[in-house]
Tab-separated table of C-alpha atoms in Angstrom:
chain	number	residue	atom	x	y	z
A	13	UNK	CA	-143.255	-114.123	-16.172
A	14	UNK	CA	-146.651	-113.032	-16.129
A	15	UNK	CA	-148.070	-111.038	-19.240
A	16	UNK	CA	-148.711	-107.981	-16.855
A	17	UNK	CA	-146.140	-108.201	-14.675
A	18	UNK	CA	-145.001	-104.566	-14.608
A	19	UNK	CA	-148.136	-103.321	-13.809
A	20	UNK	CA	-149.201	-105.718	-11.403
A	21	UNK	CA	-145.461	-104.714	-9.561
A	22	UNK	CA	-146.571	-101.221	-10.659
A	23	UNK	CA	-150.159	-101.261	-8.640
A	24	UNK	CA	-148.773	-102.802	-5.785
A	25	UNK	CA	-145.930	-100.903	-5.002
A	26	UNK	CA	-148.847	-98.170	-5.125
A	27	UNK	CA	-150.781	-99.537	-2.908
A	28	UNK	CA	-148.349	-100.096	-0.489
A	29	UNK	CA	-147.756	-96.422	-0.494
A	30	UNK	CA	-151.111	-94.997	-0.202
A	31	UNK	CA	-152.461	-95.548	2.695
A	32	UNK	CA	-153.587	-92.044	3.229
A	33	UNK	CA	-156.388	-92.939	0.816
A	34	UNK	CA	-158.084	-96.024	1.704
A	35	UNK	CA	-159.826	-95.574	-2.093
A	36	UNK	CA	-156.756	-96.050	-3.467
A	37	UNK	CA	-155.433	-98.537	-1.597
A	38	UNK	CA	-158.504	-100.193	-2.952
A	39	UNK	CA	-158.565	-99.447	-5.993
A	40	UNK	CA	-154.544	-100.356	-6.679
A	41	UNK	CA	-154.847	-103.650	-4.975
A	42	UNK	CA	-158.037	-104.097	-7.317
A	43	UNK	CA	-156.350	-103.833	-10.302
A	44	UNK	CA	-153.386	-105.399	-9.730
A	45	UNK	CA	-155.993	-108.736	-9.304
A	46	UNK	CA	-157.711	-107.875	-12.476
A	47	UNK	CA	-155.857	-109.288	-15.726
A	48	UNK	CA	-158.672	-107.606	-17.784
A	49	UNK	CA	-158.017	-104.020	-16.465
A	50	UNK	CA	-154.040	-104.554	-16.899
A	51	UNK	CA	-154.000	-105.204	-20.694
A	52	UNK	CA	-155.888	-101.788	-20.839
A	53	UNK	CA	-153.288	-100.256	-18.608
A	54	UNK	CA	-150.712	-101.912	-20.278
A	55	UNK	CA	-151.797	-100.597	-23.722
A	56	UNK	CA	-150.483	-97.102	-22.679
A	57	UNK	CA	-146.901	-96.032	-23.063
A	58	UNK	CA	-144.829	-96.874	-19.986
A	59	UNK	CA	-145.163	-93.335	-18.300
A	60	UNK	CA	-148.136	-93.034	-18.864
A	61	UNK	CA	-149.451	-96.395	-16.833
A	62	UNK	CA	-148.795	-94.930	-13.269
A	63	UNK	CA	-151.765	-95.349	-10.732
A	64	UNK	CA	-151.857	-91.485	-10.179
A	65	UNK	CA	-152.776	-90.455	-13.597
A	66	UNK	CA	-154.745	-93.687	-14.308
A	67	UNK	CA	-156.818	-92.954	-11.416
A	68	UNK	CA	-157.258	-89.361	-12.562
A	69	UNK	CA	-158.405	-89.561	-16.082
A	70	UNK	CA	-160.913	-92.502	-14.393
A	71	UNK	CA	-162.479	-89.813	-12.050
A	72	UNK	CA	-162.451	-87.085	-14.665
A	73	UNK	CA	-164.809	-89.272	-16.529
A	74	UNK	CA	-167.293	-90.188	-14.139
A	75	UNK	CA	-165.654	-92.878	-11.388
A	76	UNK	CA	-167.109	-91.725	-8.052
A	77	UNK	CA	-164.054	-91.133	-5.335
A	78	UNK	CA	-164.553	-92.432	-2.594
A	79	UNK	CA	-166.034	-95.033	-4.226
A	80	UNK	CA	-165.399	-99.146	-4.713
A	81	UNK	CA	-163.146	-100.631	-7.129
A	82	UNK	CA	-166.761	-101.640	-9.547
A	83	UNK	CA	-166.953	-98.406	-10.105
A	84	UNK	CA	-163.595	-97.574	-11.593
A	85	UNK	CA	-163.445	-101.211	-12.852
A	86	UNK	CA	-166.333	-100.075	-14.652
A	87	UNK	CA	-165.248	-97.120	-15.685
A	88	UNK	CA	-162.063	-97.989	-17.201
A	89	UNK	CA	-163.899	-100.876	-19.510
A	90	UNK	CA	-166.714	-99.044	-20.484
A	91	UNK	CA	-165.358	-96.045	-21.371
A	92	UNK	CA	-161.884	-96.741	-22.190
A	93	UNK	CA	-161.550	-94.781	-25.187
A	94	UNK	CA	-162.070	-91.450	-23.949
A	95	UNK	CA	-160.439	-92.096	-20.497
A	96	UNK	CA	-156.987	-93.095	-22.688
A	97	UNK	CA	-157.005	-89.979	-24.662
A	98	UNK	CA	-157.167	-88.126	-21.459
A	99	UNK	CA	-154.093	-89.828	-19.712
A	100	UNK	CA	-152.603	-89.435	-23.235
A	101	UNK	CA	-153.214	-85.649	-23.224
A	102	UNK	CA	-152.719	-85.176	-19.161
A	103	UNK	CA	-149.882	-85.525	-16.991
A	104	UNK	CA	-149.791	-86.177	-12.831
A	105	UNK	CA	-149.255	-82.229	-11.839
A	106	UNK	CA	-150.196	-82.393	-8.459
A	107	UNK	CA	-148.346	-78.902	-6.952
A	108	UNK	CA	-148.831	-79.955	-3.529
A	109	UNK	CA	-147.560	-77.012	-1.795
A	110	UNK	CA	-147.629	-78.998	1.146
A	111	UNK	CA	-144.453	-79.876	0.323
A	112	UNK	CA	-142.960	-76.167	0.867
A	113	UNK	CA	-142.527	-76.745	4.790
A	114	UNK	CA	-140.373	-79.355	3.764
A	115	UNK	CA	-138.220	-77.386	1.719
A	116	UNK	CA	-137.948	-74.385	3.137
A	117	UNK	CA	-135.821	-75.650	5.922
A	118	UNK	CA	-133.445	-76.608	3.088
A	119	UNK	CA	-133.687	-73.291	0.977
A	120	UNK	CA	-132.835	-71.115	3.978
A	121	UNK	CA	-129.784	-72.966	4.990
A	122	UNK	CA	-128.708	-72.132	1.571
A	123	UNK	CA	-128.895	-68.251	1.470
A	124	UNK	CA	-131.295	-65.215	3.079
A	125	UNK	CA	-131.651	-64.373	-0.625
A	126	UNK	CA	-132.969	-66.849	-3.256
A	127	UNK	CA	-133.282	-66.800	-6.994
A	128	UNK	CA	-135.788	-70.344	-7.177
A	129	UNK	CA	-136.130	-72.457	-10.299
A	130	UNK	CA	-138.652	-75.691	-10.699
A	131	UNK	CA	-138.052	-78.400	-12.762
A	132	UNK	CA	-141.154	-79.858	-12.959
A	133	UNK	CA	-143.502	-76.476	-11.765
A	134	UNK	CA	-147.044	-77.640	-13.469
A	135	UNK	CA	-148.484	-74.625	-12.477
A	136	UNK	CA	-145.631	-73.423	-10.529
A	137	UNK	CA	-147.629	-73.328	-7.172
A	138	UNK	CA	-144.467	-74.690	-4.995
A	139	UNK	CA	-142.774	-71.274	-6.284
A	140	UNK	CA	-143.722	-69.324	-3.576
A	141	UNK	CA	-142.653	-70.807	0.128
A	142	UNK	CA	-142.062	-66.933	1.117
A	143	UNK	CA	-146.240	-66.659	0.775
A	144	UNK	CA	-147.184	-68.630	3.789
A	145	UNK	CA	-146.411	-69.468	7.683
A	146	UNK	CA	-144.868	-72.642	8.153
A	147	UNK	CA	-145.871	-73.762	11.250
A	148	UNK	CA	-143.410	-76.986	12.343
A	149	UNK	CA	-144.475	-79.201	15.305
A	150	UNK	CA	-142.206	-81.502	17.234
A	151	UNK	CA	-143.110	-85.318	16.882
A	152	UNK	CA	-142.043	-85.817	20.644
A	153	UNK	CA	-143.899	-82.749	21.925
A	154	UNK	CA	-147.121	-81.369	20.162
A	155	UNK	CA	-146.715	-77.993	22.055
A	156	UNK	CA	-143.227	-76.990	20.559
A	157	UNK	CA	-144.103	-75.033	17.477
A	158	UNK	CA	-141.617	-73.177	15.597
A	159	UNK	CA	-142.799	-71.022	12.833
A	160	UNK	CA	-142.208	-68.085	10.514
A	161	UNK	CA	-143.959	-66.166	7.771
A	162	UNK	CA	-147.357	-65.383	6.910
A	163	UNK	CA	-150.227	-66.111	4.976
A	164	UNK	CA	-151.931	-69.262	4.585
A	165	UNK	CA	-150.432	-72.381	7.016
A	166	UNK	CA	-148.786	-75.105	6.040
A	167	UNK	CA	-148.270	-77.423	8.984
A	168	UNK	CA	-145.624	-80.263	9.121
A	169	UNK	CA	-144.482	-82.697	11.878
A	170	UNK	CA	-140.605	-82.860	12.669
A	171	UNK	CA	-137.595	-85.009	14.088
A	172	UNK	CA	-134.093	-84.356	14.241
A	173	UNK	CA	-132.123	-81.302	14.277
A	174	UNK	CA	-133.712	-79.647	11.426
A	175	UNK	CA	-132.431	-76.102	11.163
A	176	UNK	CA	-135.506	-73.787	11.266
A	177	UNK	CA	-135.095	-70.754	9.390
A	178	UNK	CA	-135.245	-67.505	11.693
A	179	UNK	CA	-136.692	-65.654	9.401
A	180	UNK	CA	-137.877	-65.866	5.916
A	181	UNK	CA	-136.132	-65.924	2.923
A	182	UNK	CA	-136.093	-63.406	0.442
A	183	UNK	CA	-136.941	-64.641	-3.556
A	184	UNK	CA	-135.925	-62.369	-5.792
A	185	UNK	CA	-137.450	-64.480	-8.916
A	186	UNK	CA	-139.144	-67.590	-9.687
A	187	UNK	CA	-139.096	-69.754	-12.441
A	188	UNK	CA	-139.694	-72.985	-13.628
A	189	UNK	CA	-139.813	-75.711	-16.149
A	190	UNK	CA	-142.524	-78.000	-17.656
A	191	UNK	CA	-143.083	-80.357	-20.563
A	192	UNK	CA	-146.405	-79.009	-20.163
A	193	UNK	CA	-146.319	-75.897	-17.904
A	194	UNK	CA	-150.173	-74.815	-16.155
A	195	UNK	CA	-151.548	-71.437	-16.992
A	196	UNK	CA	-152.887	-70.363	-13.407
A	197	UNK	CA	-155.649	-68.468	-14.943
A	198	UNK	CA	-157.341	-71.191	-16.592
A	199	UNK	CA	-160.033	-72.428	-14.991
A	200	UNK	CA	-159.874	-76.029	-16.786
A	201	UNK	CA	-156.267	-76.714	-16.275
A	202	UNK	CA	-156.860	-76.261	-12.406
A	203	UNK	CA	-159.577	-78.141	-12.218
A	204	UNK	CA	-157.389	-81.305	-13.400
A	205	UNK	CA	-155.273	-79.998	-10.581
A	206	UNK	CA	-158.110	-80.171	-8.403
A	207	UNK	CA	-158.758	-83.911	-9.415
A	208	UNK	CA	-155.411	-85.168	-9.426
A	209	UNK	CA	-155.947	-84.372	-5.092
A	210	UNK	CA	-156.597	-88.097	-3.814
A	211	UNK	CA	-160.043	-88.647	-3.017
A	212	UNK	CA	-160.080	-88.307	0.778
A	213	UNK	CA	-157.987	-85.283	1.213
A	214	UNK	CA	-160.424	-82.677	1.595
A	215	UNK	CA	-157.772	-80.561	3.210
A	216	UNK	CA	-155.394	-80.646	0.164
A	217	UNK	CA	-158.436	-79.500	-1.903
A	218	UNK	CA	-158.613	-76.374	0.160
A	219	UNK	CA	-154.659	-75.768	0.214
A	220	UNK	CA	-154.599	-76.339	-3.098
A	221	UNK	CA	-157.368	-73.930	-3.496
A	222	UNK	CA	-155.871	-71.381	-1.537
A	223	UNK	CA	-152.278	-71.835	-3.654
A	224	UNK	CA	-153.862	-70.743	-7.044
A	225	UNK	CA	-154.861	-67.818	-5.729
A	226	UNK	CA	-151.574	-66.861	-4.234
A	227	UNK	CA	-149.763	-67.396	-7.844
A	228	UNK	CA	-153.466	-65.931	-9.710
A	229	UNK	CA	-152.027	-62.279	-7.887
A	230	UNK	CA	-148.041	-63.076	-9.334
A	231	UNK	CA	-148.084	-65.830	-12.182
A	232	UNK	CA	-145.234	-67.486	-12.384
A	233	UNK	CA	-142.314	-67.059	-15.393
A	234	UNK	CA	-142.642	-70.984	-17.048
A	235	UNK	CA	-140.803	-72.329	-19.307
A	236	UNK	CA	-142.257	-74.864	-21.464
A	237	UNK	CA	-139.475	-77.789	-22.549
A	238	UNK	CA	-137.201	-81.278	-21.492
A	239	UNK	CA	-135.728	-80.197	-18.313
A	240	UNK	CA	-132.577	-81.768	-19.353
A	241	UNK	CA	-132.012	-78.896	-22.581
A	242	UNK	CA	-134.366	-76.185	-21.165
A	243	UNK	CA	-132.591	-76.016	-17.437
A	244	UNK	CA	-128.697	-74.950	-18.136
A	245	UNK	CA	-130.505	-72.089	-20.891
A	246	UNK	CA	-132.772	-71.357	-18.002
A	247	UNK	CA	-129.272	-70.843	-15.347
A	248	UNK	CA	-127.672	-68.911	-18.083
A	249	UNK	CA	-130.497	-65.986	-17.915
A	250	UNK	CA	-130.854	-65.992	-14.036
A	251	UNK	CA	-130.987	-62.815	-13.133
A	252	UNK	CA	-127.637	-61.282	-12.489
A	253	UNK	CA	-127.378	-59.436	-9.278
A	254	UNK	CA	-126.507	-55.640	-9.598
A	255	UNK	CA	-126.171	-55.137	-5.861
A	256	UNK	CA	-123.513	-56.092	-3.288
A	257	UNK	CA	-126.006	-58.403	-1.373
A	258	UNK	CA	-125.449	-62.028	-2.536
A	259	UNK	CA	-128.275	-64.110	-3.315
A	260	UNK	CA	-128.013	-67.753	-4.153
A	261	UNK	CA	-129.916	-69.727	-7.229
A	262	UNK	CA	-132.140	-72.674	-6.098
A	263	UNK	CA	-133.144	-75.925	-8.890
A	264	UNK	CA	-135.208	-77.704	-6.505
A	265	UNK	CA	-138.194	-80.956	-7.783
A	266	UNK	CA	-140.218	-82.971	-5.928
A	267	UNK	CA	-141.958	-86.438	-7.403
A	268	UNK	CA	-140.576	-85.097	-10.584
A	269	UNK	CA	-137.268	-87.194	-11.616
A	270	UNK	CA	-139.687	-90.548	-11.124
A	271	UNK	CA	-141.151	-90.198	-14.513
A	272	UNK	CA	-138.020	-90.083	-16.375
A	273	UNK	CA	-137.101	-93.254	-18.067
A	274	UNK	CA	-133.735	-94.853	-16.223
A	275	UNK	CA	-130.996	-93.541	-18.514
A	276	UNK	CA	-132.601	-89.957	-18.520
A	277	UNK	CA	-132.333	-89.504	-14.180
A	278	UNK	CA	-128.894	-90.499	-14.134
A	279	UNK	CA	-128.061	-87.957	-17.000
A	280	UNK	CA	-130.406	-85.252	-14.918
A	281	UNK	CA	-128.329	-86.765	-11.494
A	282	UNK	CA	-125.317	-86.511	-13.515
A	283	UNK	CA	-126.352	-82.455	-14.564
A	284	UNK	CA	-126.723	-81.542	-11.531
A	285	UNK	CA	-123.705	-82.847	-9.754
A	286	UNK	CA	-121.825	-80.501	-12.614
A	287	UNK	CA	-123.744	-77.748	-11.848
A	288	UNK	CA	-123.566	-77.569	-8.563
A	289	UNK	CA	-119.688	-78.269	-8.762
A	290	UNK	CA	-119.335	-74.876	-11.584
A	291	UNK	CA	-120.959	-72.909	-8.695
A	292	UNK	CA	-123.801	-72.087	-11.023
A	293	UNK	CA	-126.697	-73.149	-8.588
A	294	UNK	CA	-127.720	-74.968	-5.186
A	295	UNK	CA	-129.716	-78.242	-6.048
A	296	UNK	CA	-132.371	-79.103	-3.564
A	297	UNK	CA	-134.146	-82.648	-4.747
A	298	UNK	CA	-137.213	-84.324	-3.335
A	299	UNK	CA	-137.676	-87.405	-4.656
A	300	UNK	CA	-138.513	-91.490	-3.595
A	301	UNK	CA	-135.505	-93.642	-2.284
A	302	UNK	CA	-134.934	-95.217	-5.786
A	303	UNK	CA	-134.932	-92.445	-8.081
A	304	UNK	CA	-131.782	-90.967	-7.069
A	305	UNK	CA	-129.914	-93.525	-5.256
A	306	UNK	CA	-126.596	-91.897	-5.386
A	307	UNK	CA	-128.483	-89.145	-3.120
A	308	UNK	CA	-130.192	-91.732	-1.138
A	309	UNK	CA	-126.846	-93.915	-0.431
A	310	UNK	CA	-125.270	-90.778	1.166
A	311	UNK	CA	-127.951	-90.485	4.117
A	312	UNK	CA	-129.105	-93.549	6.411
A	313	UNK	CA	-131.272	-96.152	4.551
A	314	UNK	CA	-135.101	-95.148	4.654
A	315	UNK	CA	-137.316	-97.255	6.689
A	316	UNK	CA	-140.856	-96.387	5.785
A	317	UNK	CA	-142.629	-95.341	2.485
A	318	UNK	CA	-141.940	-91.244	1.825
A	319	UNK	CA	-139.313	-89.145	-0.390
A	320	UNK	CA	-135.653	-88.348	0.417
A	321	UNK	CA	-134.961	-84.938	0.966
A	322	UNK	CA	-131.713	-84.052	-0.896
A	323	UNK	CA	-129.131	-80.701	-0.387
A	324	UNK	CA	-126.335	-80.654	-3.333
A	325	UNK	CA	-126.363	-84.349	-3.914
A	326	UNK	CA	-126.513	-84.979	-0.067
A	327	UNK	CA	-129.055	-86.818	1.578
A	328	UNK	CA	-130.157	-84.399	4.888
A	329	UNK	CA	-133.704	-85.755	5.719
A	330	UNK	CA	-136.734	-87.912	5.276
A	331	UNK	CA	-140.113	-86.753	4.313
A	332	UNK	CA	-144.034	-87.522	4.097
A	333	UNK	CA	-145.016	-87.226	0.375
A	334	UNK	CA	-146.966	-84.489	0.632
A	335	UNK	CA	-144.980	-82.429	3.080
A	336	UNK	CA	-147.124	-83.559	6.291
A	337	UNK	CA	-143.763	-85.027	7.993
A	338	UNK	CA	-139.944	-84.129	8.136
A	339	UNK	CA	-137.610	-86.539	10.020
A	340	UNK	CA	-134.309	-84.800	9.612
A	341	UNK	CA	-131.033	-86.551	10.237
A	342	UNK	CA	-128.169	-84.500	8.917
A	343	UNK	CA	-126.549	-81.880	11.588
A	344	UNK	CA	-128.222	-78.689	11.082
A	345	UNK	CA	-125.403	-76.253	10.304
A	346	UNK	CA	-125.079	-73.410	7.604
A	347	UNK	CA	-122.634	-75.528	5.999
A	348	UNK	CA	-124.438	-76.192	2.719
A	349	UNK	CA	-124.368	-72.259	2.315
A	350	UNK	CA	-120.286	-72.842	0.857
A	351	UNK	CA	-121.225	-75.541	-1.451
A	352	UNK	CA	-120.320	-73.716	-4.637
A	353	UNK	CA	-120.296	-70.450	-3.871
C-alpha cells in the first residue's frame, strides 16, 4: 500500500464530489498527485485531514480562491505551521441554510408544531426554516413553483412526490448541539464561516450573509458538548407543552455524522433508532450514502454524488449537498406524523 493512501483515497473521493467548484476540483486532484503535500496532511489527526477544512485554514492564511493548485501548494509548505494550528483549532461549520428547503418538506410532514434540535448547529443558522420562503421548482417544468413563507429565498429543484408543506410550520424552540458551538455575534467566528463557503459560490456568501442576520435578531440556545452524552440531557429539558395543541420534537443533522469515527455513527445510528422508538423525538438525518447505511439500504440505491435524506431511520429522498436539489422517492403521505407519537 502506498504510504498516503488514505489521503490520496481521501482527495479523490473529494474531487469527485466537487464539481461545483472547479478550484477544488483542482486543488483535490492536485494533492492527491503530490506525495510532499500528503505527509503534511497526513501529519494531522484523522478528522482533521478532510479537504474542506484543509482547504480552509489554506485560504485563511493567504491561498488566493479561485486560484491554481501553486498557490495552495505553496501555501501549505511554506507556511505549514500556522496553517496546522488553525485546522487544529477550527472545525468545517459550514451552516448552509441552503439546506432548509430540503428539510422542511420533511419537518412539516412530521407536525404543524415543532420543537427543533441540531446536532451539529455551528452557529445554529439551519435553526430557523420558519424565517424564509422556500420557493421549490419542478425539474420537468421550470414554471411550476410551489412555495410558502417569507423572508429571504431559498430556491431548490424537485422530483418525485415530495409533499410540500401548505403552510409553514410553527417552532416553538430551537436548540442545538456543538463540540464547538458559534457565537452569532462574533464577528471572527463568522468570518471562518464566511471562508469555509467554496470559492466560486458567490451566492452562498450572500445567503450565508443574510442567515447571520436572521439568528443576530434571535440567537440561538447552544449547547456546547459530544452529541452522543449532550443530546438525550438536551430531550429531557425540551420544553414541555402546557397547552392542548401537540407539537412534535425534531433532532435533525446534515454533513454532521461524517466526522465521527466508525464505531461512534453506529452508536449515534443506534441512539436514535431508541429514541425515536420511546416516542421521545422525530429524527430527520441528512447525511452521504455511507455514513448511515442502515438509512441508506431502506430507500433505492443513490446514483449520483449528494446526501440521503432520512425520516425516522427511513430513507424518503435524495439531495444536492447544499440544498440546491431534492429528488424525492418515498410516497408523500402524513404517515411519518404516527411514528412515535
Amino acid at each position: 500500500m502506498e504510504p498516503y493512501a488514505e489521503v490520496v483515497a481521501s482527495y479523490t473521493s473529494f474531487a469527485e464530489e466537487a464539481g461545483d467548484s472547479p478550484c477544488f476540483v483542482e486543488w483535490s486532484l492536485g494533492v492527491a498527485g503530490d506525495p510532499e503535500v500528503q505527509r503534511l496532511i497526513r501529519t494531522l489527526p484523522p478528522v482533521k485531514q478532510q479537504p474542506n477544512l484543509v482547504f480552509a485554514a489554506a485560504r485563511w492564511h493567504g491561498t488566493p480562491a479561485p486560484g491554481p493548485y501553486a498557490g495552495l501548494r505553496a501555501t501549505l509548505l511554506e507556511r505549514w505551521s500556522q496553517v496546522r494550528e488553525t485546522i487544529l483549532a477550527r472545525s468545517t461549520q459550514t451552516n448552509e441554510v441552503g439546506r432548509l428547503a430540503t428539510l422542511l418538506p420533511a419537518f412539516a410532514t412530521l407536525g404543524d408544531r415543532l420543537h427543533l434540535i441540531e446536532v451539529g448547529a455551528s452557529a445554529g443558522l439551519c435553526l430557523y426554516p420558519d424565517t424564509y420562503r422556500h420557493e421549490w421548482v419542478q425539474y420537468d417544468d421550470p414554471t411550476v413553483m410551489h412555495h410558502v413563507g417569507d423572508g429571504p429565498v431559498l430556491t431548490c429543484r424537485v422530483s418525485g412526490p415530495v409533499p410540500f408543506p401548505e403552510r409553514m410550520p410553527r417552532v416553538l424552540s430551537r436548540a442545538g448541539i456543538d463540540l464547538n458551538p458559534l457565537d452569532v455575534t462574533d464577528a471572527d467566528e463568522m468570518a471562518w464561516l464566511a471562508n469555509l463557503v467554496w470559492p466560486e459560490q458567490d451566492a452562498r456568501r450572500a445567503r450565508l450573509a443574510a442567515a447571520i442576520d436572521v439568528a443576530r435578531q434571535d440567537p440561538p440556545n447552544l449547547t456546547r458538548g459530544n452529541l452522543l452524552d449532550a443530546l438525550p440531557r438536551l430531550l429531557d429539558r425540551a420544553p414541555d407543552e402546557g397547552s392542548g395543541e401537540k407539537a412534535v420534537t425534531v433532532v435533525f443533522h446534515s454533513a454532521v455524522i461524517a466526522y465521527l469515527e466508525e464505531p461512534d455513527r453506529r452508536r449515534f445510528a443506534a441512539l436514535m433508532a431508541g429514541l425515536v422508538a420511546e416516542g421521545r423525538c422525530h429524527w430527520v438525518s441528512n447525511e452521504g450514502p455511507n455514513v448511515l447505511p442502515g438509512v441508506t439500504s431502506t430507500g433505492p440505491a443513490p446514483t449520483r454524488p449528494g446526501f440521503v435524506l432520512g425520516i425516522d431511520g427511513r430513507s424518503v429522498a435524495f439531495t444536492h449537498g447544499h440544498g440546491s436539489t431534492l429528488r424525492w422517492h418515498e410516497p408523500a403521505t402524513l404517515d411519518a406524523r404516527t411514528v412515535g407519537s
